[in-house]
mmCIF file of C-alpha atoms in Angstrom:
data_model
loop_
_atom_site.group_PDB
_atom_site.id
_atom_site.type_symbol
_atom_site.label_atom_id
_atom_site.label_comp_id
_atom_site.label_asym_id
_atom_site.label_seq_id
_atom_site.Cartn_x
_atom_site.Cartn_y
_atom_site.Cartn_z
ATOM 1 C CA UNK R 1 -21.333 -22.225 50.979
ATOM 2 C CA UNK R 2 -18.697 -19.552 50.342
ATOM 3 C CA UNK R 3 -16.753 -21.759 47.930
ATOM 4 C CA UNK R 4 -19.983 -22.546 46.015
ATOM 5 C CA UNK R 5 -20.807 -18.842 45.676
ATOM 6 C CA UNK R 6 -17.207 -18.129 44.661
ATOM 7 C CA UNK R 7 -17.361 -20.892 42.016
ATOM 8 C CA UNK R 8 -20.623 -19.526 40.595
ATOM 9 C CA UNK R 9 -19.193 -15.986 40.543
ATOM 10 C CA UNK R 10 -16.005 -17.216 38.831
ATOM 11 C CA UNK R 11 -18.042 -19.106 36.201
ATOM 12 C CA UNK R 12 -20.230 -16.050 35.609
ATOM 13 C CA UNK R 13 -17.188 -13.811 35.104
ATOM 14 C CA UNK R 14 -15.539 -16.386 32.812
ATOM 15 C CA UNK R 15 -18.744 -16.664 30.759
ATOM 16 C CA UNK R 16 -18.918 -12.878 30.362
ATOM 17 C CA UNK R 17 -15.264 -12.706 29.292
ATOM 18 C CA UNK R 18 -15.673 -15.515 26.758
ATOM 19 C CA UNK R 19 -18.921 -14.017 25.417
ATOM 20 C CA UNK R 20 -17.254 -10.623 24.927
ATOM 21 C CA UNK R 21 -14.397 -12.039 22.863
ATOM 22 C CA UNK R 22 -14.884 -12.265 19.122
ATOM 23 C CA UNK R 23 -13.538 -14.608 16.508
ATOM 24 C CA UNK R 24 -12.772 -13.782 12.867
ATOM 25 C CA UNK R 25 -16.165 -15.257 11.907
ATOM 26 C CA UNK R 26 -17.897 -12.792 14.312
ATOM 27 C CA UNK R 27 -16.005 -9.880 12.821
ATOM 28 C CA UNK R 28 -17.475 -8.735 9.523
ATOM 29 C CA UNK R 29 -17.813 -5.603 7.456
ATOM 30 C CA UNK R 30 -20.917 -4.774 5.463
ATOM 31 C CA UNK R 31 -20.506 -2.750 2.300
ATOM 32 C CA UNK R 32 -23.739 -1.752 0.527
ATOM 33 C CA UNK R 33 -25.594 -4.757 1.946
ATOM 34 C CA UNK R 34 -22.839 -7.326 1.295
ATOM 35 C CA UNK R 35 -21.447 -8.926 4.447
ATOM 36 C CA UNK R 36 -17.773 -9.835 4.081
ATOM 37 C CA UNK R 37 -15.791 -11.954 6.549
ATOM 38 C CA UNK R 38 -12.223 -13.171 6.744
ATOM 39 C CA UNK R 39 -11.790 -16.634 5.281
ATOM 40 C CA UNK R 40 -14.691 -16.429 2.804
ATOM 41 C CA UNK R 41 -14.136 -18.259 -0.475
ATOM 42 C CA UNK R 42 -13.356 -16.033 -3.481
ATOM 43 C CA UNK R 43 -16.199 -17.563 -5.553
ATOM 44 C CA UNK R 44 -18.733 -16.791 -2.800
ATOM 45 C CA UNK R 45 -17.527 -13.181 -2.608
ATOM 46 C CA UNK R 46 -17.669 -12.819 -6.395
ATOM 47 C CA UNK R 47 -21.262 -14.075 -6.437
ATOM 48 C CA UNK R 48 -22.341 -11.728 -3.613
ATOM 49 C CA UNK R 49 -20.738 -8.722 -5.336
ATOM 50 C CA UNK R 50 -22.401 -9.560 -8.682
ATOM 51 C CA UNK R 51 -25.810 -9.912 -6.993
ATOM 52 C CA UNK R 52 -25.458 -6.343 -5.630
ATOM 53 C CA UNK R 53 -24.122 -4.973 -8.942
ATOM 54 C CA UNK R 54 -20.687 -3.923 -7.623
ATOM 55 C CA UNK R 55 -17.890 -2.973 -9.928
ATOM 56 C CA UNK R 56 -14.555 -4.648 -9.248
ATOM 57 C CA UNK R 57 -11.109 -3.519 -10.362
ATOM 58 C CA UNK R 58 -8.117 -5.738 -9.682
ATOM 59 C CA UNK R 59 -5.140 -3.862 -8.253
ATOM 60 C CA UNK R 60 -1.821 -4.298 -10.047
ATOM 61 C CA UNK R 61 0.094 -7.449 -9.059
ATOM 62 C CA UNK R 62 3.106 -5.341 -8.015
ATOM 63 C CA UNK R 63 1.133 -4.273 -4.911
ATOM 64 C CA UNK R 64 0.232 -7.807 -3.806
ATOM 65 C CA UNK R 65 2.376 -10.814 -2.996
ATOM 66 C CA UNK R 66 2.443 -14.366 -4.357
ATOM 67 C CA UNK R 67 -0.918 -16.119 -4.040
ATOM 68 C CA UNK R 68 -2.577 -12.764 -3.305
ATOM 69 C CA UNK R 69 -4.897 -10.447 -5.179
ATOM 70 C CA UNK R 70 -6.624 -7.215 -4.220
ATOM 71 C CA UNK R 71 -9.840 -5.804 -5.664
ATOM 72 C CA UNK R 72 -11.144 -2.252 -5.435
ATOM 73 C CA UNK R 73 -14.921 -2.223 -4.887
ATOM 74 C CA UNK R 74 -16.713 0.306 -7.082
ATOM 75 C CA UNK R 75 -20.236 1.742 -7.184
ATOM 76 C CA UNK R 76 -21.185 -0.229 -10.323
ATOM 77 C CA UNK R 77 -19.638 -2.388 -13.074
ATOM 78 C CA UNK R 78 -19.925 0.632 -15.409
ATOM 79 C CA UNK R 79 -17.765 2.804 -13.118
ATOM 80 C CA UNK R 80 -14.475 2.676 -15.031
ATOM 81 C CA UNK R 81 -12.776 5.269 -12.765
ATOM 82 C CA UNK R 82 -13.947 3.521 -9.579
ATOM 83 C CA UNK R 83 -14.713 6.860 -7.975
ATOM 84 C CA UNK R 84 -15.541 6.799 -5.168
ATOM 85 C CA UNK R 85 -13.859 3.593 -4.014
ATOM 86 C CA UNK R 86 -16.285 1.860 -1.618
ATOM 87 C CA UNK R 87 -13.627 -0.438 -0.198
ATOM 88 C CA UNK R 88 -11.218 -3.240 -0.981
ATOM 89 C CA UNK R 89 -11.197 -6.990 -0.616
ATOM 90 C CA UNK R 90 -7.985 -9.001 -0.712
ATOM 91 C CA UNK R 91 -7.503 -12.724 -1.144
ATOM 92 C CA UNK R 92 -4.709 -15.042 -0.126
ATOM 93 C CA UNK R 93 -4.834 -18.509 -1.686
ATOM 94 C CA UNK R 94 -8.485 -18.025 -2.736
ATOM 95 C CA UNK R 95 -9.827 -16.825 0.628
ATOM 96 C CA UNK R 96 -10.507 -13.346 2.009
ATOM 97 C CA UNK R 97 -7.521 -12.050 3.989
ATOM 98 C CA UNK R 98 -8.438 -8.337 4.123
ATOM 99 C CA UNK R 99 -11.602 -6.260 3.806
ATOM 100 C CA UNK R 100 -11.616 -2.482 3.866
ATOM 101 C CA UNK R 101 -14.733 -0.322 4.049
ATOM 102 C CA UNK R 102 -13.914 3.217 2.970
ATOM 103 C CA UNK R 103 -15.933 5.907 4.687
ATOM 104 C CA UNK R 104 -14.308 8.904 3.021
ATOM 105 C CA UNK R 105 -11.187 10.280 1.380
ATOM 106 C CA UNK R 106 -11.275 14.043 1.655
ATOM 107 C CA UNK R 107 -9.554 17.220 2.752
ATOM 108 C CA UNK R 108 -12.712 18.543 4.461
ATOM 109 C CA UNK R 109 -12.727 18.476 8.264
ATOM 110 C CA UNK R 110 -16.536 18.239 8.282
ATOM 111 C CA UNK R 111 -16.462 15.136 6.060
ATOM 112 C CA UNK R 112 -13.810 13.523 8.268
ATOM 113 C CA UNK R 113 -15.916 14.089 11.394
ATOM 114 C CA UNK R 114 -19.051 12.758 9.648
ATOM 115 C CA UNK R 115 -17.136 9.665 8.477
ATOM 116 C CA UNK R 116 -15.672 9.036 11.943
ATOM 117 C CA UNK R 117 -19.136 9.353 13.457
ATOM 118 C CA UNK R 118 -20.625 6.916 10.921
ATOM 119 C CA UNK R 119 -17.819 4.387 11.384
ATOM 120 C CA UNK R 120 -18.010 4.641 15.189
ATOM 121 C CA UNK R 121 -21.784 4.079 15.129
ATOM 122 C CA UNK R 122 -21.283 1.086 12.810
ATOM 123 C CA UNK R 123 -18.716 -0.472 15.170
ATOM 124 C CA UNK R 124 -20.855 0.290 18.215
ATOM 125 C CA UNK R 125 -23.896 -1.259 16.501
ATOM 126 C CA UNK R 126 -21.957 -4.505 16.149
ATOM 127 C CA UNK R 127 -20.953 -4.470 19.829
ATOM 128 C CA UNK R 128 -17.373 -3.240 19.394
ATOM 129 C CA UNK R 129 -17.162 -0.545 22.063
ATOM 130 C CA UNK R 130 -13.798 -1.167 23.754
ATOM 131 C CA UNK R 131 -11.140 -0.107 21.277
ATOM 132 C CA UNK R 132 -7.430 0.533 21.795
ATOM 133 C CA UNK R 133 -5.929 3.692 20.355
ATOM 134 C CA UNK R 134 -2.534 3.892 18.658
ATOM 135 C CA UNK R 135 -0.786 6.420 16.436
ATOM 136 C CA UNK R 136 2.312 6.514 14.264
ATOM 137 C CA UNK R 137 3.801 8.560 11.480
ATOM 138 C CA UNK R 138 6.189 8.225 8.588
ATOM 139 C CA UNK R 139 7.973 10.917 6.664
ATOM 140 C CA UNK R 140 10.146 11.201 3.628
ATOM 141 C CA UNK R 141 11.468 14.400 2.073
ATOM 142 C CA UNK R 142 8.400 16.214 0.784
ATOM 143 C CA UNK R 143 5.860 13.664 2.044
ATOM 144 C CA UNK R 144 4.503 12.655 5.431
ATOM 145 C CA UNK R 145 1.751 10.342 6.624
ATOM 146 C CA UNK R 146 0.111 10.284 10.037
ATOM 147 C CA UNK R 147 -1.929 7.253 11.154
ATOM 148 C CA UNK R 148 -4.453 6.809 13.940
ATOM 149 C CA UNK R 149 -5.745 3.296 14.549
ATOM 150 C CA UNK R 150 -8.525 2.198 16.857
ATOM 151 C CA UNK R 151 -8.233 -1.565 17.230
ATOM 152 C CA UNK R 152 -11.639 -2.880 18.271
ATOM 153 C CA UNK R 153 -11.179 -6.664 18.001
ATOM 154 C CA UNK R 154 -8.468 -9.135 17.078
ATOM 155 C CA UNK R 155 -8.812 -8.419 13.350
ATOM 156 C CA UNK R 156 -11.047 -5.314 13.236
ATOM 157 C CA UNK R 157 -9.880 -1.702 13.351
ATOM 158 C CA UNK R 158 -10.856 1.802 12.347
ATOM 159 C CA UNK R 159 -8.034 3.748 10.724
ATOM 160 C CA UNK R 160 -7.602 7.412 9.918
ATOM 161 C CA UNK R 161 -4.722 8.247 7.582
ATOM 162 C CA UNK R 162 -3.590 11.830 6.905
ATOM 163 C CA UNK R 163 -1.269 12.230 3.905
ATOM 164 C CA UNK R 164 0.538 15.464 3.157
ATOM 165 C CA UNK R 165 2.827 16.246 0.266
ATOM 166 C CA UNK R 166 4.680 19.472 -0.393
ATOM 167 C CA UNK R 167 3.584 19.092 -4.037
ATOM 168 C CA UNK R 168 -0.159 18.852 -3.477
ATOM 169 C CA UNK R 169 -3.080 19.093 -1.080
ATOM 170 C CA UNK R 170 -3.336 16.929 1.990
ATOM 171 C CA UNK R 171 -6.045 14.291 2.291
ATOM 172 C CA UNK R 172 -7.591 12.183 5.026
ATOM 173 C CA UNK R 173 -8.769 8.606 4.548
ATOM 174 C CA UNK R 174 -11.201 7.022 7.055
ATOM 175 C CA UNK R 175 -11.640 3.235 6.810
ATOM 176 C CA UNK R 176 -12.790 0.223 8.777
ATOM 177 C CA UNK R 177 -10.558 -2.772 8.177
ATOM 178 C CA UNK R 178 -10.628 -6.510 8.767
ATOM 179 C CA UNK R 179 -7.136 -7.923 8.440
ATOM 180 C CA UNK R 180 -5.887 -11.476 8.813
ATOM 181 C CA UNK R 181 -2.291 -11.166 9.911
ATOM 182 C CA UNK R 182 0.174 -13.401 8.049
ATOM 183 C CA UNK R 183 1.152 -15.051 11.346
ATOM 184 C CA UNK R 184 -2.432 -15.636 12.498
ATOM 185 C CA UNK R 185 -2.701 -19.098 14.063
ATOM 186 C CA UNK R 186 -6.430 -19.397 13.328
ATOM 187 C CA UNK R 187 -7.470 -21.580 10.429
ATOM 188 C CA UNK R 188 -10.374 -19.999 8.570
ATOM 189 C CA UNK R 189 -12.982 -21.732 6.473
#
């Protein structure tokens, strides 16, 4: 009787652990009603963005590697300055390898707090409530960057980046990000 109860308890715990884990297909970001997932085909993404009247600006090739391209997502196709940037989508060999949802880029503490609150509610609404916190910084003469990352799933994180230059004002960028690491063993559709 005890071993039967133990087996049921072990199976229940295992089921809960498996159910709480996410795969890249479970992890998605929604930007203005368009759901984007890692591994999506570039043609499918293009069609979804056109249906929602997004503007897209391709980032210079010098910032992406071979077989890669990165698009800035803009408010509309008529938005030549792409301001504000709504996010980014990157492709490797014709499939989504990165999605970024930009919540804000500002130097206002109130806007940073509002963006963090919105991003946290978005993550919580999708069931991502157990995140790991990490920080790092880089500095060069006259320029420093501080990063805070809250990793909420294998490929999903919330990042806050503070940039400060001695030649200009500081700014804070708050983004959610889906990122397929180059060494990821998972094969995506």
